[in-house]
Tab-separated table of N, CA and C in Angstrom:
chain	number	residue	atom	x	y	z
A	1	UNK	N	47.323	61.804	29.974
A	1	UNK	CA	46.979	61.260	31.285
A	1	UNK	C	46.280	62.328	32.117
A	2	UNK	N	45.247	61.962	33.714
A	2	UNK	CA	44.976	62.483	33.956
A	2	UNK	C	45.943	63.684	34.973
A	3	UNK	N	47.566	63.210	34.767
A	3	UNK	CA	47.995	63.718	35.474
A	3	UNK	C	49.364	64.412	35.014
A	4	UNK	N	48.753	65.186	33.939
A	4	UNK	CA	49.506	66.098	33.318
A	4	UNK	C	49.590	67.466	33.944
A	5	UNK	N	49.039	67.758	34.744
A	5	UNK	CA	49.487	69.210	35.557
A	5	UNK	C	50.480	69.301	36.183
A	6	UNK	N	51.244	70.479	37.039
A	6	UNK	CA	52.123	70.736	37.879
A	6	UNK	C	51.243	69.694	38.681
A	7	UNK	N	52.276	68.416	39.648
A	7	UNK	CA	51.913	67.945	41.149
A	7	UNK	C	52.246	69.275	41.999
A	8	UNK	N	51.280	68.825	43.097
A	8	UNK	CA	51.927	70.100	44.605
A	8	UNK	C	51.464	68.593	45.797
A	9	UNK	N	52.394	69.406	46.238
A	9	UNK	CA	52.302	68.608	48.265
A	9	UNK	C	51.697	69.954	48.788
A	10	UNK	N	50.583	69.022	49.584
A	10	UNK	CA	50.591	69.985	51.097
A	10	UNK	C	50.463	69.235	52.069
A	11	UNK	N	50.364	70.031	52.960
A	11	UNK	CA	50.661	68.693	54.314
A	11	UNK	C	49.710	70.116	55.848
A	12	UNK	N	49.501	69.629	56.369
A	12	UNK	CA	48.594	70.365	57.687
A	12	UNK	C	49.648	70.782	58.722
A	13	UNK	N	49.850	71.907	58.794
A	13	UNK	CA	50.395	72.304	60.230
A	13	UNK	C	49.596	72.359	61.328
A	14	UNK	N	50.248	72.067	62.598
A	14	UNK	CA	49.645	71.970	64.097
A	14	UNK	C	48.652	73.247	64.623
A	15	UNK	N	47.809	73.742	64.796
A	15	UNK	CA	46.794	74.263	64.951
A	15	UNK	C	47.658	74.808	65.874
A	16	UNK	N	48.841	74.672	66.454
A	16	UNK	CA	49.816	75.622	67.779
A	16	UNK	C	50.081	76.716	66.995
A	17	UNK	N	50.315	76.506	65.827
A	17	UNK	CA	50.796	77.574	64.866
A	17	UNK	C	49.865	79.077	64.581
A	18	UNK	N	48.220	78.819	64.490
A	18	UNK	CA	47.455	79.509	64.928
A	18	UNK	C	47.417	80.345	63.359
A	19	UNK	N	48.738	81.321	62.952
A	19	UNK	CA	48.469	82.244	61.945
A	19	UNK	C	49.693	81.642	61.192
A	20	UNK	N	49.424	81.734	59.895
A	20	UNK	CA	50.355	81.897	59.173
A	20	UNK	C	51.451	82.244	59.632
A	21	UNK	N	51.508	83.539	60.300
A	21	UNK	CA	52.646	84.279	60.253
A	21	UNK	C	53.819	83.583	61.176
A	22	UNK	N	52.865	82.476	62.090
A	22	UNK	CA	53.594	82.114	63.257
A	22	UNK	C	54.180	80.759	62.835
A	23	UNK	N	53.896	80.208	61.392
A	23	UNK	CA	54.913	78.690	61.159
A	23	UNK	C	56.282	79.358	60.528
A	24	UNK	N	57.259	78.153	60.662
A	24	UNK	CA	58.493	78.384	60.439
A	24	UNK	C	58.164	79.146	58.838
A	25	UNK	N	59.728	79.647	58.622
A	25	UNK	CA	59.917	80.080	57.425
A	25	UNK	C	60.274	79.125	56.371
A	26	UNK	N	59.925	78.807	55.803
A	26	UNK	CA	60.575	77.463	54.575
A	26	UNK	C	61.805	78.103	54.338
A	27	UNK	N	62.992	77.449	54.061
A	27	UNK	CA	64.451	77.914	53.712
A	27	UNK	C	64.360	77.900	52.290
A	28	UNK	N	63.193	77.116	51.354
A	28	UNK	CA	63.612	76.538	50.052
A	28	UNK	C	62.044	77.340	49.635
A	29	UNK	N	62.360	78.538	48.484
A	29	UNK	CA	61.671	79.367	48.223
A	29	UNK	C	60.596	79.023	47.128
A	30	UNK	N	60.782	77.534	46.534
A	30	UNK	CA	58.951	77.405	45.937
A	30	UNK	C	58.542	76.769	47.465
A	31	UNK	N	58.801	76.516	48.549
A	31	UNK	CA	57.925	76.034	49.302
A	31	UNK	C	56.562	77.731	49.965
A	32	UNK	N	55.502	77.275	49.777
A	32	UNK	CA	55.045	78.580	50.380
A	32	UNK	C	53.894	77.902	51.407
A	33	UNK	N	53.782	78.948	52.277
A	33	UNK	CA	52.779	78.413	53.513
A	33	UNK	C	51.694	79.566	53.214
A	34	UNK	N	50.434	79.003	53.005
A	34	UNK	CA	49.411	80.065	53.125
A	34	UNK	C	48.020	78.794	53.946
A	35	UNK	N	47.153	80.025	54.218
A	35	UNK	CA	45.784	79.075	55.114
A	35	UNK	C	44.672	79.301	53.604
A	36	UNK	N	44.237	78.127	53.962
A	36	UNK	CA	43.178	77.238	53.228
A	36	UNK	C	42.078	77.388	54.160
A	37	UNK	N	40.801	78.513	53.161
A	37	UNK	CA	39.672	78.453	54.076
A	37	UNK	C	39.034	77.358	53.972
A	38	UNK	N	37.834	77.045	54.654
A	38	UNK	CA	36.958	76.187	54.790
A	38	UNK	C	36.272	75.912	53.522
A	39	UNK	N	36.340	74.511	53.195
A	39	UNK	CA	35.635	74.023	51.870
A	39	UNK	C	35.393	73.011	52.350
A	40	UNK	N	34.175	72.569	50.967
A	40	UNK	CA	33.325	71.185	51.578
A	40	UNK	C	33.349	70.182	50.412
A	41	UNK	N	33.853	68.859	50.360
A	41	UNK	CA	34.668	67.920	49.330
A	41	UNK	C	33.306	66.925	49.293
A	42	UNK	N	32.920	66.199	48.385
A	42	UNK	CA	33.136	64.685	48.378
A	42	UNK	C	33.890	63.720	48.148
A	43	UNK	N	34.242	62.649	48.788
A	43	UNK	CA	35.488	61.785	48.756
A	43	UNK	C	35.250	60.829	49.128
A	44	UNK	N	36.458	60.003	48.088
A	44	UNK	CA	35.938	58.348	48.364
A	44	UNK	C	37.490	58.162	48.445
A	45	UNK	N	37.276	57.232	49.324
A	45	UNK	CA	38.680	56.556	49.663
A	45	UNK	C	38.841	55.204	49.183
A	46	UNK	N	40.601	55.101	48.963
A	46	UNK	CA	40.567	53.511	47.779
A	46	UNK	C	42.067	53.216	48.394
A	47	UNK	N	42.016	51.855	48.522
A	47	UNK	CA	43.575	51.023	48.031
A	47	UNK	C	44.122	50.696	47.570
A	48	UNK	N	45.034	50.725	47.462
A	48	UNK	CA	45.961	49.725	46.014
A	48	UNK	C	46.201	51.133	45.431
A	49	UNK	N	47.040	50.624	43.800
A	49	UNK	CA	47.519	51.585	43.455
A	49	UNK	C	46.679	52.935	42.974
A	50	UNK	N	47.346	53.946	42.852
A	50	UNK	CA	46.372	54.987	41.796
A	50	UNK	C	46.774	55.582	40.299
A	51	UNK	N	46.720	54.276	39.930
A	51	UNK	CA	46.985	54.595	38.685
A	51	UNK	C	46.229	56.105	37.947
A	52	UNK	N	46.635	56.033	36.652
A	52	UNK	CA	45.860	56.946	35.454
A	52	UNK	C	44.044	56.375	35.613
A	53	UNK	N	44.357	55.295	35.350
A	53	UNK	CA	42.720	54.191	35.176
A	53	UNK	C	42.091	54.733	36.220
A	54	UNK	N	42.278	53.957	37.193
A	54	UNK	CA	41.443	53.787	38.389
A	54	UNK	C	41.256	55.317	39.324
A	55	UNK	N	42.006	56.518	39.203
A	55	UNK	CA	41.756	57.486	39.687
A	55	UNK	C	40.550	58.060	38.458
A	56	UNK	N	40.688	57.985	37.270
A	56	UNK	CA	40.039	58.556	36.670
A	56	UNK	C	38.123	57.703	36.708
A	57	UNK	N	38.501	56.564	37.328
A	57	UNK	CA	37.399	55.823	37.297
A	57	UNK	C	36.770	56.565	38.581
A	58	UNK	N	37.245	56.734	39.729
A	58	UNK	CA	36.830	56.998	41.015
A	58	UNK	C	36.399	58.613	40.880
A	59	UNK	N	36.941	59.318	40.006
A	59	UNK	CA	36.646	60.478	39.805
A	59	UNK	C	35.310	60.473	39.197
A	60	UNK	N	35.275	59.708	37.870
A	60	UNK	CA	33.834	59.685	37.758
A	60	UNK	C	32.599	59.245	38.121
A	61	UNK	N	33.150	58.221	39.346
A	61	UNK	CA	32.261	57.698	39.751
A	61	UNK	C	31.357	58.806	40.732
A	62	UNK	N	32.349	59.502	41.485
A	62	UNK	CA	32.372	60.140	42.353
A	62	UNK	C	31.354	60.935	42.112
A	63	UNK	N	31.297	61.906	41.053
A	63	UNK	CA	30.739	62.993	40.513
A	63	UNK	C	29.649	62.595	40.259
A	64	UNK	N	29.370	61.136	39.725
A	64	UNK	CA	27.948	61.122	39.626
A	64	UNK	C	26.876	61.064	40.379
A	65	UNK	N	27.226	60.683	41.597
A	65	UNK	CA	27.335	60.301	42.926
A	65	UNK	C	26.893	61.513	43.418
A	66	UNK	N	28.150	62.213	43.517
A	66	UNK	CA	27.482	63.933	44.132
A	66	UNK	C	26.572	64.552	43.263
A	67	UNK	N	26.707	64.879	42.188
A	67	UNK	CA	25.511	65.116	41.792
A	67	UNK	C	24.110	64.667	41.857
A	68	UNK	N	24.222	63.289	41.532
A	68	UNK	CA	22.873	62.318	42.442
A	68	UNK	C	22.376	62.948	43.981
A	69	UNK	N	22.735	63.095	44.227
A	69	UNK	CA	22.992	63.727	45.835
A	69	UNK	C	22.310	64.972	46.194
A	70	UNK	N	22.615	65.518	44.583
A	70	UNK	CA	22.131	67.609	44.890
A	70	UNK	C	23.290	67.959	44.804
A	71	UNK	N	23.995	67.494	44.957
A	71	UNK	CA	25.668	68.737	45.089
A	71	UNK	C	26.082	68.919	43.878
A	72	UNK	N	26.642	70.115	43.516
A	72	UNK	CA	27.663	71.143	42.270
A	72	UNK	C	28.968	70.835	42.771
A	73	UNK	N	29.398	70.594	41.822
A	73	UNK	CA	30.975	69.930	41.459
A	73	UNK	C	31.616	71.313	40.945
A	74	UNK	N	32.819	71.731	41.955
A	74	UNK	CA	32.648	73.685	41.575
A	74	UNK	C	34.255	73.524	41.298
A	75	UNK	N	35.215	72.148	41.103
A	75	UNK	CA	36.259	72.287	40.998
A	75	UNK	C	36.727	71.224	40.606
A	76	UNK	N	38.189	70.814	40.479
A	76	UNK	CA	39.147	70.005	39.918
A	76	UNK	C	39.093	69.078	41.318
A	77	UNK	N	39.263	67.582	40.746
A	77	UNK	CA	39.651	67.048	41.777
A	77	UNK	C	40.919	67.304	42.665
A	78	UNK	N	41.197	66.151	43.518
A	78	UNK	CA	42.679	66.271	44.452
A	78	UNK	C	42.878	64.898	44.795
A	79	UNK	N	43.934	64.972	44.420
A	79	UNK	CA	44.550	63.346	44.689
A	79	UNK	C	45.049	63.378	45.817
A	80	UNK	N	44.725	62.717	47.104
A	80	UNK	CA	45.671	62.157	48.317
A	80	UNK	C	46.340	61.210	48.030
A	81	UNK	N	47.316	60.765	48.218
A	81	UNK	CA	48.131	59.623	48.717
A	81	UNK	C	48.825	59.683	50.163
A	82	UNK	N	48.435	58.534	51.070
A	82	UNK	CA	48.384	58.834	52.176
A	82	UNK	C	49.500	57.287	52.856
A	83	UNK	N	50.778	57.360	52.033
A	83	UNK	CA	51.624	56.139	52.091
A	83	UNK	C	52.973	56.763	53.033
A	84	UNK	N	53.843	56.315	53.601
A	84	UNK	CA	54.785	56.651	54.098
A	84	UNK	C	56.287	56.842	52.418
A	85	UNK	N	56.779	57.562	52.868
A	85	UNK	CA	58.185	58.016	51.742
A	85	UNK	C	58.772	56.772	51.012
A	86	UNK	N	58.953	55.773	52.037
A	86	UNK	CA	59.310	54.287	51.115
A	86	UNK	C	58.548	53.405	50.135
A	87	UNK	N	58.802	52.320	49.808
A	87	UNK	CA	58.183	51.890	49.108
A	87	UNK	C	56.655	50.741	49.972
A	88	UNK	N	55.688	51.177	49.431
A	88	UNK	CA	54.654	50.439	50.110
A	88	UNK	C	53.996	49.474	49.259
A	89	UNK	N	53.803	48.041	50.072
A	89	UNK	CA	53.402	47.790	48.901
A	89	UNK	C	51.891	47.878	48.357
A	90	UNK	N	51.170	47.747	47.073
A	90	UNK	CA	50.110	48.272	46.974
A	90	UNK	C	48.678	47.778	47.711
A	91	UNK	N	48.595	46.516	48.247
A	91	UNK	CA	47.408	46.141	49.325
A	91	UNK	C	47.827	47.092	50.312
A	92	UNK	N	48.448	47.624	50.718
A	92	UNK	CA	48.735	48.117	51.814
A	92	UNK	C	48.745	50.220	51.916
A	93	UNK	N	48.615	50.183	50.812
A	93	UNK	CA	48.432	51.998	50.285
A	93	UNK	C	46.890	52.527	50.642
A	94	UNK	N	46.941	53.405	50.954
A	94	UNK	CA	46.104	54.502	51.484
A	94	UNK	C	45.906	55.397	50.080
A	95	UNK	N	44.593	56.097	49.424
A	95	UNK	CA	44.330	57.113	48.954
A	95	UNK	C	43.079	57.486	48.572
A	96	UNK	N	42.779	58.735	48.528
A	96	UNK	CA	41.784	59.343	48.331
A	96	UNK	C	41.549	60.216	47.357
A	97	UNK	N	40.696	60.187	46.585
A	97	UNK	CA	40.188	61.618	45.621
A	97	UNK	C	38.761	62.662	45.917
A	98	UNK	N	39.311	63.629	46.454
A	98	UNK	CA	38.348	65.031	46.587
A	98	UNK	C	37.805	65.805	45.868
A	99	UNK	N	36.652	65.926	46.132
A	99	UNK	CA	36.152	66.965	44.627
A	99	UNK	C	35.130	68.025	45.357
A	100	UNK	N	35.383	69.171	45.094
A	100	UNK	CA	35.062	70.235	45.529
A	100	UNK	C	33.332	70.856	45.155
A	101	UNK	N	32.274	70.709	46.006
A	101	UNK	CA	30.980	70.533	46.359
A	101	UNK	C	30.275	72.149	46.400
A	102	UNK	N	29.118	72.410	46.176
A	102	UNK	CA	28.615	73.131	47.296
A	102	UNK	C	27.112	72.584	47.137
């Protein structure tokens, strides 16, 4: 599958936070906080589920797309899922796949 790697979460802290140094400490030691410089994605956003299929479809669609475009594909995609913790049902799911440009 396409989703045989380690998963990771990240999630955006409040711009109050300013530096690294100034967000809380995670208590639970694989959590780590570091800043993410500026990068530039193409992305298409989709509903319903994200399966194996259909992410891998949107991925390629994607790429051909940016490349059509002029853009270099300089990385691995990124899966968003952008659903609340419970169960949602799938007309109603949020997600996106990113792919890293220049």
């Amino acid at each position: 599958t396409i989703f045989n790697k380690m998963v990771t979460m990240q999630f955006t802290l409040p711009a109050s936070y300013g530096k690294v140094e100034d967000a809380p400490k995670p208590i639970d030691e694989r959590v780590v906080i570091r800043e993410e410089g500026e990068k530039k994605y193409g992305v298409v956003t989709f509903g319903g589920a994200a399966s194996d299929e259909v992410v891998k479809e949107k991925v390629e669609k994607l790429k051909l797309s940016l490349e059509k475009d002029g853009f270099k594909v300089v990385g691995d995609f990124v899966l968003g899922r952008y659903n609340p913790p419970r169960i949602t049902i799938p007309m109603f799911r949020t997600n996106e796949v990113k792919i890293p440009v220049e």
